[in-house]
Coordinates of C-alpha atoms in Angstrom, one line a residue:
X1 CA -120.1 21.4 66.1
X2 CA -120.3 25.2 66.7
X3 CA -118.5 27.2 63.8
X4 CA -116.2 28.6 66.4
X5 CA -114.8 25.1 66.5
X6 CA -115.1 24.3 62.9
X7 CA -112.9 27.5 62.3
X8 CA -110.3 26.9 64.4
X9 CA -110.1 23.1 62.9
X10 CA -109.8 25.0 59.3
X11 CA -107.2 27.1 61.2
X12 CA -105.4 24.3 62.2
X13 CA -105.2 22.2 59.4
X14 CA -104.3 25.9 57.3
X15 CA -101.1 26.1 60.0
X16 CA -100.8 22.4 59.0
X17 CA -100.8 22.9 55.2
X18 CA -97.9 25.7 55.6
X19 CA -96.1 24.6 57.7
X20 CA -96.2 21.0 55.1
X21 CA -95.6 24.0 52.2
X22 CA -92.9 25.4 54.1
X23 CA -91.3 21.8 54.6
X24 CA -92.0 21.1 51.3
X25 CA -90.3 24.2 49.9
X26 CA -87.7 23.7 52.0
X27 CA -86.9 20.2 50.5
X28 CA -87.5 21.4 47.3
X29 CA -85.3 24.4 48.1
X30 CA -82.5 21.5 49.3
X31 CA -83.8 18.9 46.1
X32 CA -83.0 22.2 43.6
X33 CA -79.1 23.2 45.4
X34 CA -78.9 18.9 45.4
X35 CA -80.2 19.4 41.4
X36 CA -77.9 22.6 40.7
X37 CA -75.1 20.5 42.8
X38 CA -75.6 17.8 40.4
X39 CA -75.6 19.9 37.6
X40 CA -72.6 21.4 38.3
X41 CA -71.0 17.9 38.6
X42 CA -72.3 16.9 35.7
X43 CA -70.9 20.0 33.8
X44 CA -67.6 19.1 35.3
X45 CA -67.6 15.5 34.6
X46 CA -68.6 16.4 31.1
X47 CA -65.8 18.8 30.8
X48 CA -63.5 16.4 32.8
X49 CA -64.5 13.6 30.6
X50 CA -64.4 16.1 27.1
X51 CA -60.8 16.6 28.1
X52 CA -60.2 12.8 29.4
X53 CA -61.5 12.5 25.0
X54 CA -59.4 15.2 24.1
X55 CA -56.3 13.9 25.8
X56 CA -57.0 10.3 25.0
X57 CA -57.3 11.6 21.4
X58 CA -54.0 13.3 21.5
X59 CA -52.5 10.4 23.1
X60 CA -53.4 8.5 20.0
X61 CA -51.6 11.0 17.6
X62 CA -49.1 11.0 19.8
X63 CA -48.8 7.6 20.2
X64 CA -49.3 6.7 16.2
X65 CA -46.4 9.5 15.5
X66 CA -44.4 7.6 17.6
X67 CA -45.3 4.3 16.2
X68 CA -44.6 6.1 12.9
X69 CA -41.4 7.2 14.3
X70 CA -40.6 4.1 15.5
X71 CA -41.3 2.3 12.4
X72 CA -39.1 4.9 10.4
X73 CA -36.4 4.2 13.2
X74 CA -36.6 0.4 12.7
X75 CA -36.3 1.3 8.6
X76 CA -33.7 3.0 9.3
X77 CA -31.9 0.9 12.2
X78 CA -32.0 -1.9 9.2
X79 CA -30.8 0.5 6.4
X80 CA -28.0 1.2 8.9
X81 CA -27.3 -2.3 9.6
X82 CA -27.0 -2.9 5.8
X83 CA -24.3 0.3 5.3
X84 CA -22.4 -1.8 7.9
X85 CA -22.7 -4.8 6.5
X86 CA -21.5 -3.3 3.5
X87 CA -19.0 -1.3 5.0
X88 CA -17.1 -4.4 6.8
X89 CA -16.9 -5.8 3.5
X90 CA -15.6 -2.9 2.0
X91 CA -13.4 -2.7 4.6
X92 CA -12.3 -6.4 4.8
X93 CA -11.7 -6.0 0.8
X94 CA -9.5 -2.6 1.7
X95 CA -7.2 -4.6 4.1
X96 CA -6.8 -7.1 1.5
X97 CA -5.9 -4.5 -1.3
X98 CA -3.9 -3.2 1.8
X99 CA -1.9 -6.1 2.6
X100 CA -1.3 -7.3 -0.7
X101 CA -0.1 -3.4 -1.9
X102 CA 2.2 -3.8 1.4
X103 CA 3.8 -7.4 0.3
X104 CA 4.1 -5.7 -3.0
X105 CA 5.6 -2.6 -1.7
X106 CA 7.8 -4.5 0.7
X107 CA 8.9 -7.0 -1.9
X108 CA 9.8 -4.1 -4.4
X109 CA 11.8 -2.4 -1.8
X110 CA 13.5 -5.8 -1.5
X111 CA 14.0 -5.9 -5.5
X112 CA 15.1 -2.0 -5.6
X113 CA 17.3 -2.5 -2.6
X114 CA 19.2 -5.5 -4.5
X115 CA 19.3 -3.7 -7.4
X116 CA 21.1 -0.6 -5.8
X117 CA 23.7 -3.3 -4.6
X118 CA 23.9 -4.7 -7.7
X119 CA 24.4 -1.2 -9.5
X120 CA 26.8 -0.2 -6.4
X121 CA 28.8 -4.1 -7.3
X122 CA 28.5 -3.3 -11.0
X123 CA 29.9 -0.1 -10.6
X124 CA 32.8 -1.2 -8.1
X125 CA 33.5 -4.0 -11.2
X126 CA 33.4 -1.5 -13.9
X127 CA 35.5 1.0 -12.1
X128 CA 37.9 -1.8 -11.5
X129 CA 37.6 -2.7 -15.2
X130 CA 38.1 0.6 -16.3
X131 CA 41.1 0.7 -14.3
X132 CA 42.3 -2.7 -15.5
X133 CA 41.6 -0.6 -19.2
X134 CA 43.7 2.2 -18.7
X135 CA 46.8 -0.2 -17.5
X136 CA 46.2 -2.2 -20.2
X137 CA 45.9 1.1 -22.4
X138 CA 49.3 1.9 -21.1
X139 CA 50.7 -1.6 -21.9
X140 CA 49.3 -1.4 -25.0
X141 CA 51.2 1.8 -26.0
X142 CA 54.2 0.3 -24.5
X143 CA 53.4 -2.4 -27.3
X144 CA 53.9 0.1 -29.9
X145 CA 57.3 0.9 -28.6
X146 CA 57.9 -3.3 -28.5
X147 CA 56.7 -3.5 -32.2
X148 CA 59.6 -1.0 -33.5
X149 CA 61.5 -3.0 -31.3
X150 CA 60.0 -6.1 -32.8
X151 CA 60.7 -4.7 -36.2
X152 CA 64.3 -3.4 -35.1
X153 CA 65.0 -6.8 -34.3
X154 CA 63.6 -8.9 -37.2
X155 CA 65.9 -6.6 -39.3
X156 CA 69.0 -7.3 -37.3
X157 CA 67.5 -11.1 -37.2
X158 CA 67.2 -11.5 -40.8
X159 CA 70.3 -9.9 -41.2
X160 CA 71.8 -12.6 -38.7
X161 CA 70.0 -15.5 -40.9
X162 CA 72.0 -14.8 -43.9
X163 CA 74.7 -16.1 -42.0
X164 CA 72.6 -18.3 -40.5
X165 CA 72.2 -20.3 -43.9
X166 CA 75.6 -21.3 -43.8
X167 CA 75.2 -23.2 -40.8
X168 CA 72.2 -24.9 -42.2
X169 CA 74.0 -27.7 -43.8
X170 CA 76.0 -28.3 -40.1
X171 CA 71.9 -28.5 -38.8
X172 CA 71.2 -31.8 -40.5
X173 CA 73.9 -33.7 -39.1
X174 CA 72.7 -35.9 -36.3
X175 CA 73.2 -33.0 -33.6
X176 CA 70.7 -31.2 -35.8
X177 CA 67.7 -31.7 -33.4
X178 CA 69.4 -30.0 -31.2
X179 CA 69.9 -26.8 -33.5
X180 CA 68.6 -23.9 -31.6
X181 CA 71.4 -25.5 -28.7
X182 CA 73.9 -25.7 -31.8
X183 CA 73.2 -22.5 -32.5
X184 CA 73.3 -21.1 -29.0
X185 CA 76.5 -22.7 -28.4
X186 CA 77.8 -20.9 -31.2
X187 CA 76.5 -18.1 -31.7
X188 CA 74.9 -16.6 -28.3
X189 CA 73.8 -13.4 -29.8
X190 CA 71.8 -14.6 -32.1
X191 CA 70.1 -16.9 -30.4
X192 CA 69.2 -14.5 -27.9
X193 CA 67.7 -12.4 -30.6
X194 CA 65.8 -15.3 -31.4
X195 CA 64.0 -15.5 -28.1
X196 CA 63.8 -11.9 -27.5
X197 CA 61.7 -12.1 -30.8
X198 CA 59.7 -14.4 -29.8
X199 CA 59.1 -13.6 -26.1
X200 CA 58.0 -9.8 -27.6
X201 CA 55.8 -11.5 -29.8
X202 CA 53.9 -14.0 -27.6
X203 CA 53.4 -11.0 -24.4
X204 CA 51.9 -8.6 -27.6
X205 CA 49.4 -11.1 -28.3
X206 CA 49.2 -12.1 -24.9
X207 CA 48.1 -8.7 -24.7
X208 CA 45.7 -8.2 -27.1
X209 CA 43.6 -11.4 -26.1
X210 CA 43.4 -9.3 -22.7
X211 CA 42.4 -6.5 -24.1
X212 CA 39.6 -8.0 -25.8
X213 CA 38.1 -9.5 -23.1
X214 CA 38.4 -6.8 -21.0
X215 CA 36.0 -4.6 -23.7
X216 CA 34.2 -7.5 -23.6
X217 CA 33.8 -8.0 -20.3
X218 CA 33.5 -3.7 -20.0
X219 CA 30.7 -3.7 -23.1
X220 CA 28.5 -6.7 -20.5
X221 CA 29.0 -4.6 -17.6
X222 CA 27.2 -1.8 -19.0
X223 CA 24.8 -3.2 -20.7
X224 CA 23.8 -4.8 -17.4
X225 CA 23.6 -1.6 -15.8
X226 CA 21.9 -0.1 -18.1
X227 CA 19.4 -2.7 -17.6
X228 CA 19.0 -1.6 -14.0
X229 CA 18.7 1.8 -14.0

């Protein structure tokens, strides 16, 4: 082989090598953006996946605050439930101070309303008592006036039984049972004297009895009203 030949194989197979160089740094060009490319990715998965970390991380506090809250909520949901327990009771025992202060209320208003009508019916009495006292007051010093009369008249009566005496012997005859009619028969005056006595006499104590039960009866009705008040 003539060198001419040999030269143009070398040129050849040089043309061959760079155009191979020139594919080869063009894949490596492409296998270095790929690499970069990749790179790039990877720096953004790594970041994506440093904050994917950092969120998950927060999501844990977050999530144990809440379970913390929730926990503190449940405390306090039962602490709650135990006020109201507590309170219903309360409550419950309230209504029954309540009812029973009412019946107590209402029964004393029963009491204090039959006590005013008592006072207003003891009052009514004693005014009507008092009344009754001041005619009987007034009969009474019409009394006086019928004791002088009384006296008056047992004067003129004994008087009248010094004659009387000698018409004691004609008493024990067999009419003598009959001696206030003997007596009458004859001498009306007298005997009318007699009676007026003793009429005056028995209305005068008549009187006094009343009198005293009426003080009596006056003295009970306000010591029962004091009582009330």
């Amino acid at each position: 082989m003539s060198n001419q030949n040999k030269i143009s194989n070398l040129n050849l197979q040089i043309e061959r090598l760079n155009n191979d160089k020139k594919e080869l740094q063009s894949e490596l060009k492409n296998k270095e953006n790929l690499l970069a490319s990749v790179r790039r990715d990877l720096r953004e998965m790594k970041t994506k996946n440093e904050n994917l970390h950092k969120t998950i991380h927060d999501d844990e506090l977050k999530f144990m605050k809440m379970s913390n809250d929730l926990d503190e909520t449940r405390k306090e949901k039962n602490l709650i439930g135990l006020q109201m327990v507590r309170r219903n009771d309360e409550i419950v025992v309230l209504r029954d101070k309540l009812n029973n202060t009412q019946t107590a209320l209402d029964q004393g208003q029963t009491q204090y309303n039959q006590r005013v009508e008592d006072i207003r019916l003891l009052k009514m009495e004693i005014t009507n008592l008092q009344t009754e006292r001041d005619c009987l007051t007034r009969a009474i010093r019409s009394t006086a006036d019928m004791r002088e009369e009384i006296i008056r008249l047992q004067r003129s009566l004994n008087q009248e039984r010094i004659k009387v005496r000698s018409l004691t012997e004609d008493a024990k005859t067999p009419t003598g049972v009959h001696r206030w009619r003997i007596l009458k028969g004859e001498d009306p005056n007298r005997y009318q004297l007699l009676e007026k006595v003793q009429m005056l006499q028995r209305r005068n104590l008549k009187q006094e009895i009343q009198k005293e039960k009426l003080q009596q009866k006056l003295e009970e009705s306000h010591r029962v009203c004091d009582t009330l008040k």
